[in-house]
Tab-separated table of C-alpha atoms and ligand atoms in Angstrom:
chain	number	residue	atom	x	y	z
A	909	MET	CA	-6.774	-43.164	-38.111
A	910	ALA	CA	-6.309	-39.719	-39.468
A	911	SER	CA	-3.687	-39.131	-42.250
A	912	SER	CA	-1.753	-35.929	-42.999
A	913	VAL	CA	-0.540	-36.344	-46.524
A	914	LEU	CA	2.617	-34.830	-47.892
A	915	SER	CA	3.167	-35.096	-51.516
A	916	ILE	CA	6.161	-35.157	-53.661
A	917	ALA	CA	7.043	-35.240	-57.360
A	918	THR	CA	10.352	-36.326	-58.627
A	919	GLN	CA	11.918	-37.565	-61.536
A	920	CYS	CA	13.899	-39.880	-59.673
A	921	VAL	CA	12.964	-41.752	-56.750
A	922	SER	CA	14.971	-44.382	-54.912
A	923	PRO	CA	13.384	-44.905	-51.729
A	924	ASN	CA	14.877	-46.775	-48.727
A	925	ALA	CA	11.977	-49.269	-48.452
A	926	SER	CA	12.114	-52.789	-48.482
A	927	SER	CA	8.724	-53.765	-49.825
A	928	LEU	CA	8.256	-51.274	-52.963
A	929	SER	CA	6.624	-52.862	-55.976
A	930	ILE	CA	5.108	-50.840	-58.883
A	931	ASN	CA	2.902	-52.968	-61.008
A	932	GLU	CA	1.811	-52.564	-64.507
A	933	THR	CA	-0.684	-50.125	-63.395
A	934	HIS	CA	2.046	-47.987	-62.393
A	935	LYS	CA	0.893	-47.579	-58.427
A	936	GLY	CA	2.541	-49.007	-55.701
A	937	LYS	CA	2.835	-48.664	-51.851
A	938	ALA	CA	5.054	-49.021	-49.261
A	939	LYS	CA	5.626	-49.114	-45.304
A	940	LEU	CA	7.792	-46.878	-43.668
A	941	GLY	CA	7.673	-46.860	-39.901
A	942	GLY	CA	4.214	-45.875	-39.171
A	943	SER	CA	3.714	-44.385	-42.300
A	944	THR	CA	2.254	-45.241	-45.664
A	945	LEU	CA	4.231	-43.988	-49.015
A	946	ARG	CA	2.035	-44.283	-52.288
A	947	PHE	CA	3.794	-43.996	-55.596
A	948	SER	CA	2.328	-43.584	-59.078
A	949	LYS	CA	4.268	-43.012	-62.048
A	950	SER	CA	2.753	-41.205	-65.449
A	951	SER	CA	5.006	-40.045	-68.454
A	952	GLY	CA	8.276	-41.156	-66.678
A	953	ARG	CA	7.351	-39.116	-63.567
A	954	ILE	CA	6.962	-40.684	-60.204
A	955	SER	CA	4.976	-39.058	-57.702
A	956	MET	CA	5.060	-40.154	-54.008
A	957	THR	CA	2.594	-39.040	-51.191
A	958	VAL	CA	3.321	-39.850	-47.514
A	959	ALA	CA	0.553	-40.608	-45.112
A	960	VAL	CA	1.393	-39.896	-41.654
A	961	ASN	CA	-0.712	-41.729	-39.222
A	962	VAL	CA	-2.058	-39.400	-36.592
A	963	SER	CA	-4.382	-40.797	-34.101
A	964	ARG	CA	-7.983	-39.289	-33.623
A	965	PHE	CA	-7.552	-39.717	-29.895
A	966	GLU	CA	-4.172	-37.604	-29.954
A	967	GLY	CA	-6.041	-34.767	-27.824
A	968	ILE	CA	-7.013	-36.949	-25.136
A	969	PRO	CA	-4.803	-36.761	-21.994
A	970	MET	CA	-3.347	-39.376	-19.918
A	971	ALA	CA	-5.773	-39.806	-16.798
A	972	PRO	CA	-4.415	-39.523	-13.561
A	973	PRO	CA	-4.578	-43.070	-11.494
A	974	ASP	CA	-7.439	-43.248	-9.032
A	975	PRO	CA	-6.917	-42.106	-5.606
A	976	ILE	CA	-8.059	-45.136	-4.022
A	977	LEU	CA	-7.995	-48.058	-6.531
A	978	GLY	CA	-4.587	-46.296	-8.153
A	979	VAL	CA	-3.015	-47.136	-4.712
A	980	SER	CA	-3.598	-51.019	-5.387
A	981	GLU	CA	-1.819	-50.850	-8.754
A	982	ALA	CA	1.361	-48.978	-6.992
A	983	PHE	CA	1.114	-51.740	-4.257
A	984	ARG	CA	1.497	-54.600	-6.957
A	985	ALA	CA	4.417	-53.216	-8.209
A	986	ASP	CA	6.053	-52.812	-5.424
A	987	THR	CA	8.743	-55.904	-4.913
A	988	ASN	CA	9.671	-55.318	-1.465
A	989	ASP	CA	8.491	-58.289	0.708
A	990	VAL	CA	7.497	-55.927	3.916
A	991	LYS	CA	4.608	-54.136	1.474
A	992	LEU	CA	1.389	-53.417	2.973
A	993	ASN	CA	-2.003	-52.569	1.314
A	994	LEU	CA	-3.969	-50.372	3.300
A	995	GLY	CA	-5.563	-48.325	0.554
A	996	VAL	CA	-9.002	-50.120	-0.482
A	997	GLY	CA	-11.428	-50.852	1.999
A	998	ALA	CA	-11.159	-54.708	1.398
A	999	TYR	CA	-11.623	-56.827	4.091
A	1000	ARG	CA	-8.591	-59.443	4.498
A	1001	THR	CA	-7.839	-62.253	6.584
A	1002	GLU	CA	-5.115	-62.032	9.515
A	1003	GLU	CA	-2.953	-63.867	7.000
A	1004	LEU	CA	-3.777	-60.881	4.838
A	1005	GLN	CA	-5.620	-63.131	2.164
A	1006	PRO	CA	-8.983	-62.034	0.677
A	1007	TYR	CA	-11.829	-63.625	2.224
A	1008	VAL	CA	-14.544	-65.155	0.842
A	1009	LEU	CA	-17.598	-65.757	3.424
A	1010	ASN	CA	-18.419	-69.030	4.346
A	1011	VAL	CA	-22.163	-68.400	3.936
A	1012	VAL	CA	-21.536	-67.414	0.257
A	1013	LYS	CA	-19.631	-70.498	0.021
A	1014	LYS	CA	-22.679	-72.398	1.574
A	1015	VAL	CA	-24.893	-70.512	-0.436
A	1016	TYR	CA	-23.066	-72.224	-3.605
A	1017	VAL	CA	-22.847	-75.822	-2.099
A	1018	LEU	CA	-26.276	-75.849	-1.111
A	1019	SER	CA	-27.538	-74.559	-4.587
A	1020	LEU	CA	-25.741	-77.617	-6.093
A	1021	MET	CA	-27.382	-79.827	-3.563
A	1022	ALA	CA	-31.008	-78.540	-3.435
A	1023	GLU	CA	-31.999	-77.277	-6.868
A	1024	ASN	CA	-34.453	-74.933	-5.780
A	1025	LEU	CA	-32.758	-72.884	-2.864
A	1026	MET	CA	-31.621	-70.471	-5.503
A	1027	LEU	CA	-34.874	-68.522	-5.801
A	1028	GLU	CA	-34.354	-69.084	-9.688
A	1029	ARG	CA	-32.791	-71.812	-11.207
A	1030	GLY	CA	-28.599	-71.234	-11.201
A	1031	ASP	CA	-28.399	-71.900	-14.554
A	1032	ASN	CA	-31.171	-69.390	-15.728
A	1033	LYS	CA	-29.249	-66.719	-17.439
A	1034	GLU	CA	-32.038	-64.814	-19.130
A	1035	TYR	CA	-32.286	-61.022	-18.516
A	1036	LEU	CA	-33.685	-59.863	-14.984
A	1037	PRO	CA	-36.347	-57.212	-15.130
A	1038	ILE	CA	-34.780	-53.761	-15.218
A	1039	GLU	CA	-35.524	-53.111	-11.620
A	1040	GLY	CA	-33.479	-56.399	-10.752
A	1041	LEU	CA	-34.598	-59.545	-8.956
A	1042	ALA	CA	-37.705	-59.177	-6.920
A	1043	ALA	CA	-36.661	-61.399	-3.940
A	1044	PHE	CA	-33.676	-59.356	-3.652
A	1045	ASN	CA	-35.018	-55.995	-3.727
A	1046	LYS	CA	-37.528	-57.313	-0.886
A	1047	ALA	CA	-34.417	-58.785	1.279
A	1048	THR	CA	-32.688	-55.936	0.742
A	1049	ALA	CA	-35.311	-53.131	1.589
A	1050	GLU	CA	-36.161	-55.450	4.760
A	1051	LEU	CA	-32.583	-55.449	5.803
A	1052	LEU	CA	-32.455	-51.831	5.337
A	1053	LEU	CA	-35.682	-50.616	7.401
A	1054	GLY	CA	-36.589	-53.928	9.288
A	1055	ALA	CA	-39.242	-55.956	8.023
A	1056	ASP	CA	-42.249	-54.794	9.992
A	1057	ASN	CA	-41.465	-51.194	9.008
A	1058	PRO	CA	-44.399	-49.404	8.106
A	1059	ALA	CA	-42.828	-47.572	5.088
A	1060	ILE	CA	-42.721	-51.652	3.713
A	1061	LYS	CA	-45.743	-52.309	4.826
A	1062	GLU	CA	-47.686	-49.074	3.170
A	1063	GLN	CA	-45.294	-49.775	-0.129
A	1064	ARG	CA	-43.925	-46.429	0.314
A	1065	ILE	CA	-40.170	-47.924	-0.634
A	1066	ALA	CA	-39.144	-48.065	-4.199
A	1067	THR	CA	-36.375	-50.417	-4.593
A	1068	VAL	CA	-34.298	-50.904	-7.618
A	1069	GLN	CA	-31.369	-53.154	-7.926
A	1070	GLY	CA	-28.190	-51.392	-8.714
A	1071	LEU	CA	-24.398	-52.119	-9.767
A	1072	SER	CA	-23.192	-51.860	-5.988
A	1073	GLY	CA	-23.191	-48.829	-4.001
A	1074	THR	CA	-21.595	-46.804	-6.932
A	1075	GLY	CA	-23.961	-47.727	-9.570
A	1076	SER	CA	-26.918	-47.212	-7.172
A	1077	LEU	CA	-25.398	-43.614	-6.094
A	1078	ARG	CA	-24.888	-42.941	-9.575
A	1079	LEU	CA	-28.676	-43.906	-10.351
A	1080	GLY	CA	-29.950	-41.564	-7.288
A	1081	ALA	CA	-27.620	-38.650	-8.933
A	1082	ALA	CA	-29.316	-39.346	-12.050
A	1083	LEU	CA	-32.887	-39.089	-10.608
A	1084	ILE	CA	-32.114	-35.751	-8.819
A	1085	GLU	CA	-30.452	-34.165	-12.003
A	1086	ARG	CA	-33.681	-35.011	-13.990
A	1087	TYR	CA	-36.470	-34.269	-11.478
A	1088	PHE	CA	-34.844	-31.752	-9.113
A	1089	PRO	CA	-33.198	-29.338	-11.693
A	1090	GLY	CA	-30.781	-27.074	-10.126
A	1091	SER	CA	-31.063	-28.523	-6.754
A	1092	LYS	CA	-27.872	-28.679	-4.737
A	1093	VAL	CA	-26.475	-31.719	-2.820
A	1094	LEU	CA	-24.543	-31.289	0.340
A	1095	ILE	CA	-21.606	-33.429	1.125
A	1096	SER	CA	-19.480	-34.039	4.075
A	1097	ALA	CA	-15.724	-32.600	4.083
A	1098	PRO	CA	-13.989	-34.771	3.844
A	1099	THR	CA	-16.144	-37.615	1.906
A	1100	TRP	CA	-15.559	-41.158	0.198
A	1101	GLY	CA	-13.383	-39.353	-2.999
A	1102	ASN	CA	-15.726	-40.842	-5.782
A	1103	HIS	CA	-18.985	-38.755	-4.543
A	1104	LYS	CA	-17.705	-35.883	-5.952
A	1105	ASN	CA	-16.802	-37.678	-9.548
A	1106	ILE	CA	-20.605	-39.480	-9.074
A	1107	PHE	CA	-22.485	-36.116	-8.577
A	1108	ASN	CA	-20.037	-34.278	-11.313
A	1109	ASP	CA	-20.538	-36.798	-14.039
A	1110	ALA	CA	-24.473	-36.579	-13.086
A	1111	ARG	CA	-23.962	-32.926	-13.489
A	1112	VAL	CA	-25.535	-32.393	-10.156
A	1113	PRO	CA	-24.054	-29.649	-8.431
A	1114	TRP	CA	-22.519	-30.003	-4.859
A	1115	SER	CA	-21.135	-28.359	-2.023
A	1116	GLU	CA	-19.338	-29.050	1.221
A	1117	TYR	CA	-20.701	-29.269	5.087
A	1118	ARG	CA	-18.259	-29.134	7.854
A	1119	TYR	CA	-17.539	-32.612	9.241
A	1120	TYR	CA	-14.208	-33.222	10.226
A	1121	ASP	CA	-12.506	-31.176	12.891
A	1122	PRO	CA	-8.555	-31.771	12.481
A	1123	ARG	CA	-7.915	-30.316	16.059
A	1124	THR	CA	-9.788	-32.886	17.794
A	1125	VAL	CA	-9.686	-35.404	15.076
A	1126	GLY	CA	-13.325	-35.925	15.619
A	1127	LEU	CA	-16.729	-34.288	14.421
A	1128	ASP	CA	-17.258	-30.930	14.013
A	1129	PHE	CA	-20.805	-31.091	14.916
A	1130	GLU	CA	-21.468	-27.229	15.360
A	1131	GLY	CA	-19.916	-26.756	12.065
A	1132	MET	CA	-22.101	-29.534	10.296
A	1133	ILE	CA	-25.397	-28.250	11.867
A	1134	GLU	CA	-24.785	-24.553	11.111
A	1135	ASP	CA	-23.758	-25.433	7.077
A	1136	ILE	CA	-27.064	-27.553	7.040
A	1137	LYS	CA	-28.962	-25.052	8.445
A	1138	ALA	CA	-27.424	-22.427	6.078
A	1139	ALA	CA	-27.959	-24.442	2.828
A	1140	PRO	CA	-31.399	-23.518	0.722
A	1141	GLU	CA	-34.671	-25.391	1.492
A	1142	GLY	CA	-35.057	-28.570	-0.258
A	1143	THR	CA	-31.348	-29.245	-0.690
A	1144	PHE	CA	-30.179	-33.083	-0.858
A	1145	VAL	CA	-27.822	-33.822	2.080
A	1146	LEU	CA	-25.605	-36.721	1.737
A	1147	LEU	CA	-25.052	-38.874	4.712
A	1148	HIS	CA	-23.059	-41.831	5.411
A	1149	GLY	CA	-25.289	-44.067	7.223
A	1150	CYS	CA	-22.559	-45.678	9.502
A	1151	ALA	CA	-18.648	-45.916	9.411
A	1152	HIS	CA	-17.874	-42.791	7.913
A	1153	ASN	CA	-15.526	-42.779	4.779
A	1154	PRO	CA	-12.693	-41.520	5.345
A	1155	THR	CA	-12.811	-40.463	8.702
A	1156	GLY	CA	-14.513	-43.417	10.885
A	1157	ILE	CA	-16.040	-40.748	12.742
A	1158	ASP	CA	-19.986	-41.015	13.295
A	1159	PRO	CA	-22.592	-38.865	15.039
A	1160	THR	CA	-23.668	-40.119	18.239
A	1161	PRO	CA	-27.655	-41.448	18.565
A	1162	GLU	CA	-28.483	-37.982	20.101
A	1163	GLN	CA	-26.554	-36.260	17.283
A	1164	TRP	CA	-28.335	-37.892	14.591
A	1165	GLU	CA	-31.528	-36.695	16.349
A	1166	LYS	CA	-30.305	-33.274	15.871
A	1167	ILE	CA	-29.263	-33.708	12.393
A	1168	ALA	CA	-32.858	-34.849	11.476
A	1169	ASP	CA	-34.389	-31.995	13.410
A	1170	VAL	CA	-32.434	-29.536	11.264
A	1171	ILE	CA	-32.960	-31.649	8.053
A	1172	GLN	CA	-36.564	-31.699	8.864
A	1173	GLN	CA	-36.811	-27.986	9.419
A	1174	LYS	CA	-34.880	-26.861	6.330
A	1175	ASN	CA	-37.350	-29.395	3.940
A	1176	HIS	CA	-34.109	-30.657	3.011
A	1177	ILE	CA	-34.107	-34.543	1.450
A	1178	PRO	CA	-31.570	-36.895	3.173
A	1179	PHE	CA	-29.322	-38.921	0.667
A	1180	PHE	CA	-28.070	-41.852	2.829
A	1181	ASP	CA	-24.838	-43.866	1.179
A	1182	VAL	CA	-24.878	-47.427	3.608
A	1183	ALA	CA	-22.087	-49.074	2.223
A	1184	TYR	CA	-20.838	-50.707	5.567
A	1185	GLN	CA	-24.139	-51.779	7.015
A	1186	GLY	CA	-23.112	-54.334	9.672
A	1187	PHE	CA	-19.501	-53.656	9.465
A	1188	ALA	CA	-19.238	-50.715	11.800
A	1189	SER	CA	-20.909	-52.178	14.777
A	1190	GLY	CA	-21.216	-55.725	13.954
A	1191	SER	CA	-24.750	-55.324	14.127
A	1192	LEU	CA	-27.064	-54.947	10.967
A	1193	ASP	CA	-29.741	-53.360	13.117
A	1194	GLU	CA	-27.406	-51.110	14.921
A	1195	ASP	CA	-25.775	-49.877	11.715
A	1196	ALA	CA	-29.113	-48.806	10.023
A	1197	ALA	CA	-30.227	-47.200	12.888
A	1198	SER	CA	-29.268	-43.580	11.550
A	1199	VAL	CA	-31.563	-44.113	8.066
A	1200	ARG	CA	-34.504	-45.980	10.405
A	1201	LEU	CA	-34.431	-42.758	12.957
A	1202	PHE	CA	-35.221	-40.601	9.684
A	1203	VAL	CA	-37.726	-42.993	8.463
A	1204	ALA	CA	-39.621	-43.379	11.164
A	1205	ARG	CA	-40.004	-39.442	11.492
A	1206	GLY	CA	-41.961	-39.766	8.368
A	1207	MET	CA	-39.472	-38.003	6.253
A	1208	GLU	CA	-38.594	-38.735	2.443
A	1209	VAL	CA	-35.130	-40.387	2.293
A	1210	LEU	CA	-32.851	-41.726	-0.518
A	1211	VAL	CA	-30.498	-44.602	0.477
A	1212	ALA	CA	-27.912	-46.316	-1.417
A	1213	GLN	CA	-26.920	-49.715	-0.536
A	1214	SER	CA	-23.734	-52.064	-0.908
A	1215	TYR	CA	-23.124	-55.557	-0.389
A	1216	SER	CA	-19.259	-55.354	-1.343
A	1217	LYS	CA	-18.106	-55.233	2.229
A	1218	ASN	CA	-20.614	-56.775	4.508
A	1219	LEU	CA	-21.118	-59.644	2.278
A	1220	GLY	CA	-17.714	-59.641	0.802
A	1221	LEU	CA	-19.362	-59.520	-2.860
A	1222	TYR	CA	-16.999	-56.690	-4.079
A	1223	ALA	CA	-16.863	-58.126	-7.766
A	1224	GLU	CA	-20.331	-59.026	-8.017
A	1225	ARG	CA	-21.535	-55.432	-8.123
A	1226	ILE	CA	-24.780	-55.968	-5.971
A	1227	GLY	CA	-26.839	-53.103	-4.029
A	1228	ALA	CA	-29.829	-50.946	-4.514
A	1229	MET	CA	-31.030	-47.675	-4.758
A	1230	ASN	CA	-34.116	-46.978	-2.259
A	1231	VAL	CA	-36.345	-43.944	-2.259
A	1232	ILE	CA	-38.725	-43.956	0.434
A	1233	SER	CA	-41.851	-41.638	-0.219
A	1234	SER	CA	-44.475	-40.221	1.756
A	1235	SER	CA	-46.885	-42.146	-0.509
A	1236	SER	CA	-47.113	-45.692	-2.599
A	1237	GLU	CA	-48.393	-43.952	-5.106
A	1238	SER	CA	-45.375	-41.600	-5.667
A	1239	ALA	CA	-43.332	-44.247	-4.749
A	1240	THR	CA	-44.779	-46.232	-7.677
A	1241	ARG	CA	-43.977	-43.220	-9.755
A	1242	VAL	CA	-40.240	-42.761	-8.838
A	1243	LYS	CA	-39.625	-46.711	-9.573
A	1244	SER	CA	-40.937	-46.095	-12.790
A	1245	GLN	CA	-38.406	-43.346	-13.543
A	1246	LEU	CA	-35.734	-45.089	-11.564
A	1247	LYS	CA	-36.152	-48.080	-14.083
A	1248	ARG	CA	-36.479	-45.702	-17.020
A	1249	LEU	CA	-33.209	-43.826	-16.009
A	1250	ALA	CA	-31.398	-47.555	-15.763
A	1251	ARG	CA	-32.351	-48.819	-19.005
A	1252	PRO	CA	-30.162	-46.466	-21.225
A	1253	MET	CA	-27.563	-46.721	-18.449
A	1254	TYR	CA	-27.114	-50.536	-18.688
A	1255	SER	CA	-30.296	-52.184	-19.388
A	1256	ASN	CA	-30.733	-54.401	-16.338
A	1257	PRO	CA	-28.570	-55.395	-13.488
A	1258	PRO	CA	-26.494	-58.713	-13.376
A	1259	VAL	CA	-28.061	-61.778	-11.556
A	1260	HIS	CA	-25.390	-63.591	-9.433
A	1261	GLY	CA	-24.817	-61.447	-6.859
A	1262	ALA	CA	-28.518	-60.785	-6.129
A	1263	ARG	CA	-29.315	-64.716	-5.884
A	1264	ILE	CA	-26.655	-64.736	-3.326
A	1265	VAL	CA	-28.010	-61.982	-0.966
A	1266	ALA	CA	-31.571	-63.119	-1.501
A	1267	ASN	CA	-30.790	-66.858	-0.437
A	1268	VAL	CA	-28.543	-65.410	2.817
A	1269	VAL	CA	-31.104	-62.886	3.835
A	1270	GLY	CA	-34.332	-64.983	2.841
A	1271	THR	CA	-33.089	-68.395	4.435
A	1272	PRO	CA	-32.878	-67.993	8.342
A	1273	VAL	CA	-30.401	-70.542	9.192
A	1274	LEU	CA	-28.024	-68.645	6.544
A	1275	PHE	CA	-28.946	-65.483	8.145
A	1276	ASP	CA	-27.807	-66.157	11.390
A	1277	GLU	CA	-24.493	-67.577	9.898
A	1278	TRP	CA	-23.910	-64.438	8.034
A	1279	LYS	CA	-24.429	-62.352	11.136
A	1280	ALA	CA	-22.028	-64.194	13.105
A	1281	GLU	CA	-19.428	-64.149	10.266
A	1282	MET	CA	-20.240	-60.253	10.240
A	1283	GLU	CA	-19.504	-59.898	13.916
A	1284	MET	CA	-16.170	-61.842	13.343
A	1285	MET	CA	-15.033	-59.609	10.789
A	1286	ALA	CA	-15.750	-56.584	12.336
A	1287	GLY	CA	-14.224	-58.039	15.830
A	1288	ARG	CA	-10.901	-58.677	13.705
A	1289	ILE	CA	-10.986	-54.849	12.826
A	1290	LYS	CA	-11.812	-54.036	16.327
A	1291	ASN	CA	-8.863	-56.077	17.393
A	1292	VAL	CA	-6.115	-54.534	15.022
A	1293	ARG	CA	-7.364	-51.262	16.028
A	1294	GLN	CA	-6.764	-51.900	19.391
A	1295	LYS	CA	-3.343	-53.387	18.865
A	1296	LEU	CA	-2.318	-50.236	16.772
A	1297	TYR	CA	-3.481	-48.172	19.462
A	1298	ASP	CA	-1.226	-50.058	22.051
A	1299	SER	CA	1.664	-50.258	19.896
A	1300	ILE	CA	1.855	-46.637	19.143
A	1301	SER	CA	0.947	-45.218	22.284
A	1302	SER	CA	3.548	-47.373	24.012
A	1303	LYS	CA	6.091	-46.688	21.568
A	1304	ASP	CA	5.930	-42.846	20.675
A	1305	LYS	CA	7.233	-41.104	23.909
A	1306	SER	CA	6.333	-37.916	22.680
A	1307	GLY	CA	3.102	-37.239	25.045
A	1308	LYS	CA	1.052	-37.246	21.979
A	1309	ASP	CA	-2.594	-38.136	22.257
A	1310	TRP	CA	-3.387	-41.151	19.838
A	1311	SER	CA	-6.447	-42.137	21.269
A	1312	PHE	CA	-8.547	-40.902	18.385
A	1313	ILE	CA	-7.569	-44.061	16.668
A	1314	LEU	CA	-9.809	-45.922	19.297
A	1315	LYS	CA	-12.817	-43.574	18.823
A	1316	GLN	CA	-13.108	-44.184	15.214
A	1317	ILE	CA	-15.410	-47.029	13.856
A	1318	GLY	CA	-15.471	-49.336	10.948
A	1319	MET	CA	-12.865	-50.235	8.439
A	1320	PHE	CA	-10.907	-47.093	8.015
A	1321	SER	CA	-8.714	-45.035	10.528
A	1322	TYR	CA	-8.256	-41.470	9.451
A	1323	THR	CA	-4.798	-40.668	10.837
A	1324	GLY	CA	-4.313	-37.470	10.384
A	1325	LEU	CA	-1.068	-37.918	8.210
A	1326	ASN	CA	-0.803	-35.176	5.616
A	1327	LYS	CA	0.533	-36.004	1.984
A	1328	ASN	CA	4.166	-35.697	2.869
A	1329	GLN	CA	3.853	-37.872	5.604
A	1330	SER	CA	1.781	-40.538	3.589
A	1331	ASP	CA	3.998	-40.428	0.971
A	1332	ASN	CA	6.747	-41.407	3.359
A	1333	MET	CA	4.879	-44.143	4.799
A	1334	THR	CA	4.624	-45.286	1.155
A	1335	ASN	CA	8.226	-44.599	-0.023
A	1336	LYS	CA	9.987	-45.580	2.937
A	1337	TRP	CA	7.972	-48.288	4.786
A	1338	HIS	CA	6.164	-49.610	1.851
A	1339	VAL	CA	2.991	-49.115	3.460
A	1340	TYR	CA	0.428	-48.301	0.768
A	1341	MET	CA	-2.421	-45.827	1.873
A	1342	THR	CA	-4.649	-42.963	0.277
A	1343	LYS	CA	-2.989	-39.904	0.642
A	1344	ASP	CA	-5.329	-38.272	2.785
A	1345	GLY	CA	-4.010	-39.971	5.486
A	1346	ARG	CA	-6.349	-42.994	5.668
A	1347	ILE	CA	-5.407	-46.511	6.229
A	1348	SER	CA	-7.760	-49.476	6.009
A	1349	LEU	CA	-7.355	-51.226	8.910
A	1350	ALA	CA	-8.986	-53.929	7.015
A	1351	GLY	CA	-6.282	-54.885	5.467
A	1352	LEU	CA	-4.172	-54.651	8.499
A	1353	SER	CA	-3.020	-57.995	10.863
A	1354	LEU	CA	-2.091	-58.288	14.272
A	1355	ALA	CA	1.296	-59.218	13.171
A	1356	LYS	CA	2.023	-56.013	11.488
A	1357	CYS	CA	0.817	-53.694	14.230
A	1358	GLU	CA	4.153	-52.710	15.404
A	1359	TYR	CA	5.735	-52.283	12.104
A	1360	LEU	CA	2.753	-50.135	11.286
A	1361	ALA	CA	3.291	-48.144	14.460
A	1362	ASP	CA	7.052	-47.449	13.769
A	1363	ALA	CA	6.010	-46.254	10.197
A	1364	ILE	CA	3.555	-43.867	11.506
A	1365	ILE	CA	5.566	-42.649	14.576
A	1366	ASP	CA	8.252	-41.834	11.841
A	1367	SER	CA	6.265	-40.173	9.613
A	1368	TYR	CA	4.411	-37.871	11.840
A	1369	HIS	CA	7.478	-36.758	13.786
A	1370	ASN	CA	10.309	-36.784	11.082
A	1371	VAL	CA	8.289	-35.248	8.104
A	1372	SER	CA	6.310	-32.215	7.675
B	2697	LIG	N1	-19.849	-45.496	-0.630
B	2697	LIG	C1	-18.750	-45.535	0.382
B	2697	LIG	C2	-18.714	-44.378	1.337
B	2697	LIG	C3	-17.794	-46.345	0.035
B	2697	LIG	O1	-16.533	-45.887	0.640
B	2697	LIG	C4	-17.277	-47.498	-1.329
B	2697	LIG	C5	-16.870	-47.720	-1.403
B	2697	LIG	C6	-18.683	-47.103	-1.887
B	2697	LIG	C7	-19.679	-46.120	-1.876
B	2697	LIG	C8	-18.772	-48.142	-2.990
B	2697	LIG	O2	-18.837	-49.315	-2.907
B	2697	LIG	P1	-19.290	-50.643	-4.047
B	2697	LIG	O3	-19.608	-49.483	-5.328
B	2697	LIG	O4	-18.087	-51.330	-4.238
B	2697	LIG	O5	-20.351	-51.098	-3.591
B	2697	LIG	N2	-15.147	-47.697	-0.881
B	2697	LIG	C9	-13.939	-48.244	-1.161
B	2697	LIG	C10	-13.463	-48.579	-2.397
B	2697	LIG	C11	-13.982	-49.356	-0.146
B	2697	LIG	C12	-13.837	-47.658	-3.703
B	2697	LIG	O6	-13.263	-46.468	-3.495
B	2697	LIG	O7	-14.260	-48.160	-4.436
B	2697	LIG	C13	-12.852	-47.485	-0.630
B	2697	LIG	O8	-11.702	-48.061	-0.430
B	2697	LIG	O9	-13.074	-46.330	-0.220
């Protein structure tokens, strides 16, 4: 606490302070509001100093609410019963309740029944190694590439357990900043809002490649290819492995081939963000096809993974940073540097989520159950997507084509609503969503589709 000090010397002081006391040493003090008054007396004169408390943090301005997580805060503050939270991408049941996967519950129960099911005893809370739980790292690399992938067999993959998708991306960004100084990352326009923050904070420069075409509410494939081609050799190209956030628009398999061609020709380095494996199509393998295509071509690839959505482990912060390299020697060196970067950031990762993933992926019966549950979740999202489209297209008589809703994939629908229209959704209809027009279909129930359709039609036609 800093103090501005104001000194007053006076012959006769009668301060209006309740706790004033001047003792034999002729000194005293009193509290007045947030300030401290100090008195001293000598030769019949009383001098008074006023210390005004000023915080050292006075110069720190208020940060704006987060564009995605801030939506949930606003939602909680709304007391209207019709309210609907379509902001954050978190899976909800048809009753709009958070969902803990049965397979995750089963891991708890089985671990109680069979003590050694947990790869390490559940009550062991020792530090993990810097790179995380070995069984998790093995399972996560195999899930990503397929267990028989040559990159795994030839030990060309460096995998480090990370703090979910975000923390893993941040670790990858730190690697770029340290070992590729001056290199740029090319990110899609638009992209998940936090990508820019991650690279900004890691001091990695970025620019955008065209991705979304508002006229077709689809992929601007030509623009994307042109921009990737125009970037200087050796640029990192950030790609969403599947279920592009926020647009829900993914390249087709043929388009992925062409994207790989141009990245390869330009010696760029692909950096995949895989936050929704299994959530887009319902199939873990299909959703990893983009990454596997690049790896099969022998390209060196960075991949950040997250288990927030596909295993519903949002709060466990479990994911991984993988670097697939052309030799096992360089993979070993890269891994040593990823550990070196992680150590001063967070030392070593948490164990709980890693044990759950390792058990689910590594136990065939649980793995099969997980796949069935993921299909169920992806299926529920597809059902509400269809119902929302049916409701909007039957209610809206304007002739507008809403079929883009059905073409999008994953948790989100990018509605094309602008900021004013999104504000109307919230202020008038109590529908909470991000201001870029994205809605999370994972937070929608079949029962609320008609209501949401009315809200979208009103906002689209009556607000400019
Ligand atoms: N990458 C993408 C593309 C994401 O959409 C998200 C999460 C992450 C990484 C990081 O997730 P994780 O750190 O929990 O693993 N996006 C959410 C949540 C679901 C968020 O913004 O944090 C979203 O609503 O966009």
